[in-house]
Short mmCIF file of C-alpha atoms and ligand atoms in Angstrom, two decimals:
data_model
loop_
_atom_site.label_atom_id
_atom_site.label_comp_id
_atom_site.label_asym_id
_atom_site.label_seq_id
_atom_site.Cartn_x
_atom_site.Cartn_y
_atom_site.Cartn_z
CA UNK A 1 121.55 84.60 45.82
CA UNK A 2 119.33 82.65 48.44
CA UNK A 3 120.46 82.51 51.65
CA UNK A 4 121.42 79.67 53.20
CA UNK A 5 119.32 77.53 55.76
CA UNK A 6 119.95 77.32 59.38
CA UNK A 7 119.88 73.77 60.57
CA UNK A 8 119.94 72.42 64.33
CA UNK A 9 121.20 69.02 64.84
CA UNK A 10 120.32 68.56 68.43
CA UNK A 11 120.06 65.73 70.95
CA UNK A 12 121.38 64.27 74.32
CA UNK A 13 125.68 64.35 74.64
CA UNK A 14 126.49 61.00 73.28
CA UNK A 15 123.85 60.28 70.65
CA UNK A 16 126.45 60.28 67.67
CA UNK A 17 125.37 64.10 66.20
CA UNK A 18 129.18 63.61 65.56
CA UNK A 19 129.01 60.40 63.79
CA UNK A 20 126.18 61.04 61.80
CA UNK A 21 127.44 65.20 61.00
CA UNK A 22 130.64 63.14 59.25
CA UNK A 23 127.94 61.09 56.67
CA UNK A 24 127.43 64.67 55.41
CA UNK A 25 130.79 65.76 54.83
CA UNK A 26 130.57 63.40 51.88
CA UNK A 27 127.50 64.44 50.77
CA UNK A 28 127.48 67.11 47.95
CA UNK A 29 123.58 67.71 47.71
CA UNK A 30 123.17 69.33 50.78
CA UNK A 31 125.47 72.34 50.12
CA UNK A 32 126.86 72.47 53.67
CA UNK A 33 129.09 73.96 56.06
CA UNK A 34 129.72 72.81 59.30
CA UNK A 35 129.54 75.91 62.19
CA UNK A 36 132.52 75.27 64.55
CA UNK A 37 131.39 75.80 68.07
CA UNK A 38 133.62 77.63 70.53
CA UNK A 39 133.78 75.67 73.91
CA UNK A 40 136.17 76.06 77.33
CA UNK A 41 135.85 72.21 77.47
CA UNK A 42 139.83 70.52 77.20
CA UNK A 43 140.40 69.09 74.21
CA UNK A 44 139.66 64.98 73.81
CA UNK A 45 142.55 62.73 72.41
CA UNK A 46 142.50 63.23 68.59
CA UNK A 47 140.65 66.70 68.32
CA UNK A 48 142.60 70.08 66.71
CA UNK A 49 141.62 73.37 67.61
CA UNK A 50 139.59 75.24 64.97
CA UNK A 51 138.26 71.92 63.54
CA UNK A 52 136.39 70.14 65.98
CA UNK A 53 135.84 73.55 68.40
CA UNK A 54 137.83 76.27 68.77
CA UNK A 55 139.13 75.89 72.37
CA UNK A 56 139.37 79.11 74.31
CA UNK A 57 139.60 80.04 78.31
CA UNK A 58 136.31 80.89 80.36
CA UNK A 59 137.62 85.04 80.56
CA UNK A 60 137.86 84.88 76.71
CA UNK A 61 133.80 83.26 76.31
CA UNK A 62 132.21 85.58 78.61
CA UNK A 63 134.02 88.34 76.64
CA UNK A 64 132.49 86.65 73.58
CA UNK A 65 128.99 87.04 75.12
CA UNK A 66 129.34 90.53 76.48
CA UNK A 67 130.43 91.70 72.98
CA UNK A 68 127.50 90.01 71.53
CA UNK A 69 129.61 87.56 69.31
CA UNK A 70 128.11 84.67 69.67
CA UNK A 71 124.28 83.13 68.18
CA UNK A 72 123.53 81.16 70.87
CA UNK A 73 125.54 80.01 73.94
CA UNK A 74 124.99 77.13 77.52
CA UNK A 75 126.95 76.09 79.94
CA UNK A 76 127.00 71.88 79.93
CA UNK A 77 128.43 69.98 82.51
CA UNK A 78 130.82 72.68 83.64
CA UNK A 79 131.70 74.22 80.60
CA UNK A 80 130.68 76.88 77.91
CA UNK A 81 129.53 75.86 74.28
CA UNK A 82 128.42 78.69 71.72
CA UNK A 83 128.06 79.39 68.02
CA UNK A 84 130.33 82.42 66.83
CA UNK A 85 127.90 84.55 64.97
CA UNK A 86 129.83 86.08 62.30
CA UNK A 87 130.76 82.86 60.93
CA UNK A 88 127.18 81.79 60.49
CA UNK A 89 126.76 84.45 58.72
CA UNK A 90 129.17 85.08 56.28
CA UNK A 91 128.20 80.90 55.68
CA UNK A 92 124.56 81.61 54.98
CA UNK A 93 125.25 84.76 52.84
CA UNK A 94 127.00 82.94 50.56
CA UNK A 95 124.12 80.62 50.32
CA UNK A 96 125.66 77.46 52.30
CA UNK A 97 123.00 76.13 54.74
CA UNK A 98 124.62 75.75 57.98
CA UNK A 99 124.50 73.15 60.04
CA UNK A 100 124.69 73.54 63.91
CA UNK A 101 125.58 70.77 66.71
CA UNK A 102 124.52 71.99 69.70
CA UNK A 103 122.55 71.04 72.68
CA UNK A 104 119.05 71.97 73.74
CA UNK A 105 119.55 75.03 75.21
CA UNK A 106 121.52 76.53 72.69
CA UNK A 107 118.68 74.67 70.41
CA UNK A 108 115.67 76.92 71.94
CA UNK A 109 117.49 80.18 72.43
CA UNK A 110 119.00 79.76 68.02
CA UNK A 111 115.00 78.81 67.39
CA UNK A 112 113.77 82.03 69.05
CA UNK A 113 116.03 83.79 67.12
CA UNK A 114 115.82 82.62 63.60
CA UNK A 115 112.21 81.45 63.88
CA UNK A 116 112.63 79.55 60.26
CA UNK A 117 115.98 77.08 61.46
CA UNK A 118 115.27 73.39 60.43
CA UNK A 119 115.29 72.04 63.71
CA UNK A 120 116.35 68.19 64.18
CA UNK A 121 116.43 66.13 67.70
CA UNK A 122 117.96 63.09 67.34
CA UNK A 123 117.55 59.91 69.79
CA UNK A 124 118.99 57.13 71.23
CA UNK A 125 117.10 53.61 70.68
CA UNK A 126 117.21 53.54 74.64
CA UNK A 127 118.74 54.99 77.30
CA UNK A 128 121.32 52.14 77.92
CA UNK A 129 122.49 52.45 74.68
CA UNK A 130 122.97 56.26 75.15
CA UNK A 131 124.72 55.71 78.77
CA UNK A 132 126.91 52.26 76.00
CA UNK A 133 128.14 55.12 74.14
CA UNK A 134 129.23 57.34 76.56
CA UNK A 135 130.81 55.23 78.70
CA UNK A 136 132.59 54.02 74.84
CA UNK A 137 134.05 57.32 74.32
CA UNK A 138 136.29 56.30 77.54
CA UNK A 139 137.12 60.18 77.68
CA UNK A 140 135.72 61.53 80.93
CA UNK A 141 135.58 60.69 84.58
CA UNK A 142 132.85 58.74 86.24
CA UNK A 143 131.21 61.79 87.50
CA UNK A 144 131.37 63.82 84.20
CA UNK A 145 129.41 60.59 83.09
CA UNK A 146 126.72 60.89 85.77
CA UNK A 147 126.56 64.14 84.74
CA UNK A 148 126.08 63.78 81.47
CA UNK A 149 123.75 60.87 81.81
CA UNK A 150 121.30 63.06 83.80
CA UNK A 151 121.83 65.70 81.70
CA UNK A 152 120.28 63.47 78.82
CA UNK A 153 117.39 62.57 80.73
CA UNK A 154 116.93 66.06 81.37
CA UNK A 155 117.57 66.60 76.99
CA UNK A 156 115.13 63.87 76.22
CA UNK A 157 112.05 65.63 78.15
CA UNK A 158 112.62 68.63 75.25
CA UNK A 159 111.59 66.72 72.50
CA UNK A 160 108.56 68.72 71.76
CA UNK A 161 110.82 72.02 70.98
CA UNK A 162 111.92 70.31 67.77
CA UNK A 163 110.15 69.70 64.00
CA UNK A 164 111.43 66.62 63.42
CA UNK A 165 113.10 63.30 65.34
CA UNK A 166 115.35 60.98 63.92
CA UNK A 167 116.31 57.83 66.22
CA UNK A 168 120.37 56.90 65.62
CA UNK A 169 119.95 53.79 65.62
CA UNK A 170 122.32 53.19 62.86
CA UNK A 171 124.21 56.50 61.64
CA UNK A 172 124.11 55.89 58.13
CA UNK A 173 120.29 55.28 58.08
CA UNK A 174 120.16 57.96 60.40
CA UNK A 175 122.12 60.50 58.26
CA UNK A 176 120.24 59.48 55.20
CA UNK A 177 117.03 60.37 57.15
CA UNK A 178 117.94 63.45 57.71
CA UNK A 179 119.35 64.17 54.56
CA UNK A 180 115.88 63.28 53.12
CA UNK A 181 114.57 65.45 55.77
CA UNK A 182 116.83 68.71 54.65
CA UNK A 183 115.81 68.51 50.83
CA UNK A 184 112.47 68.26 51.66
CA UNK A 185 112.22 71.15 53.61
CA UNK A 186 114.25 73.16 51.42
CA UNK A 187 112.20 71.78 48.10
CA UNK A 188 109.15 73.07 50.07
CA UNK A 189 110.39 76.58 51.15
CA UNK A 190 110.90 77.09 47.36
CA UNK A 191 107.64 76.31 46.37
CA UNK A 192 105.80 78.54 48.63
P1 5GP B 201 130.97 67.60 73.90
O1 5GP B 201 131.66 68.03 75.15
O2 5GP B 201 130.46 66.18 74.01
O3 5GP B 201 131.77 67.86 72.66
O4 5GP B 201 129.65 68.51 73.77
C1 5GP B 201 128.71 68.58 74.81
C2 5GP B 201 127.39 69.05 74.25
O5 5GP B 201 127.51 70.40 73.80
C3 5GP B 201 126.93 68.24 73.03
O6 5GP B 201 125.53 67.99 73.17
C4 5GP B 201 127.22 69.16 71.87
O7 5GP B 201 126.35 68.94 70.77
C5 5GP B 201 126.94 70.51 72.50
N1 5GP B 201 127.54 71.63 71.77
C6 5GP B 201 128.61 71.65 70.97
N2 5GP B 201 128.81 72.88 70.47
C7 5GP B 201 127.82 73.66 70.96
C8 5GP B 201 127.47 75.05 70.81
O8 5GP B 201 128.09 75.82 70.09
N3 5GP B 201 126.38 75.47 71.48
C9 5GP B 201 125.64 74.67 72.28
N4 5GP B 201 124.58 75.20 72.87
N5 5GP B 201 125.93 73.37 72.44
C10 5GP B 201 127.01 72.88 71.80
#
């Protein structure tokens, strides 16, 4: 059996790699699996444990990274995200291509290591529509915002790291981008 692509879906916090991840969920060409992300971060309103991240404590990451169980791992705004390895994996072995949500320096660090990942960077139509949708999430504190916001500036300077970007201006036009962008890729990996 082929193993399954790796596939970054990066971009600045906010951007809707959420939204636009959930278009694919219905889609059965694209034979995917989701990687769920382990993060310290507290839980929003509405999210479940082992779905949407698996939430752990700060001693329990770092053990994660000194035992070398994780793909690729940053610290955002105050908190750890990374990828548990094994469950990539076990994914791609069975020939699923795996998709990955992360941000850019998890992005870099997965592209380094798997020099053939699809890698996607997807964009805001402006900057106060980015700064719109995080202030819509109405989750976080006025300074996590400012944090976040500059954090996306910061995100939108690595552009150049990435094969392909998608603006989000509308999530289903977005998603069907990218899905075009995914078969492609894959239709020309099998012809070489
Ligand atoms: P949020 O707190 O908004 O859920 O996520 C903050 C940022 O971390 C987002 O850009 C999200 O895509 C990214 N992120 C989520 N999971 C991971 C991960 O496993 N690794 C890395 N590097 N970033 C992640």
């Amino acid at each position: 059996m082929k193993r399954g692509l790796l596939i970054i879906l990066s971009g600045p916090s906010g951007v809707g790699k959420g939204t636009i991840r959930k278009f694919f969920e219905k889609s059965t060409k694209l034979n995917l699996a989701y990687s769920t992300s382990m993060t310290t971060r507290k839980p929003r309103v509405g999210e479940v444990d082992g779905v949407d991240y698996f939430f752990t404590t700060r001693d329990k990451f770092e053990q994660a990274i000194k035992n070398g169980d994780l793909l690729e791992y940053a610290e955002f705004v105050g908190n750890y995200y990374g990828t548990p390895l094994k469950e990539v994996n076990r994914l791609r072995d069975e020939g699923k291509n795996v998709l990955l949500e992360i941000e850019v320096q998890g992005a870099i660090q997965v592209q380094k290591r798997c020099p053939d990942a699809l890698s996607i960077f997807i964009i805001p139509p402006s900057m106060d529509e980015l700064e719109r949708r995080i202030r819509g999430r109405r989750s976080e504190p006025e300074e996590i915002i400012q944090q976040r916001l500059a954090k996306a500036n910061h995100e939108m300077k690595m552009i150049k790291e990435y094969k392909y970007i998608v603006c989000n201006d509308d999530p289903k036009l977005a998603a069907e981008l990218i899905e075009t962008i995914i078969l492609r890729h894959i239709e020309l990996e099998e012809n070489k």
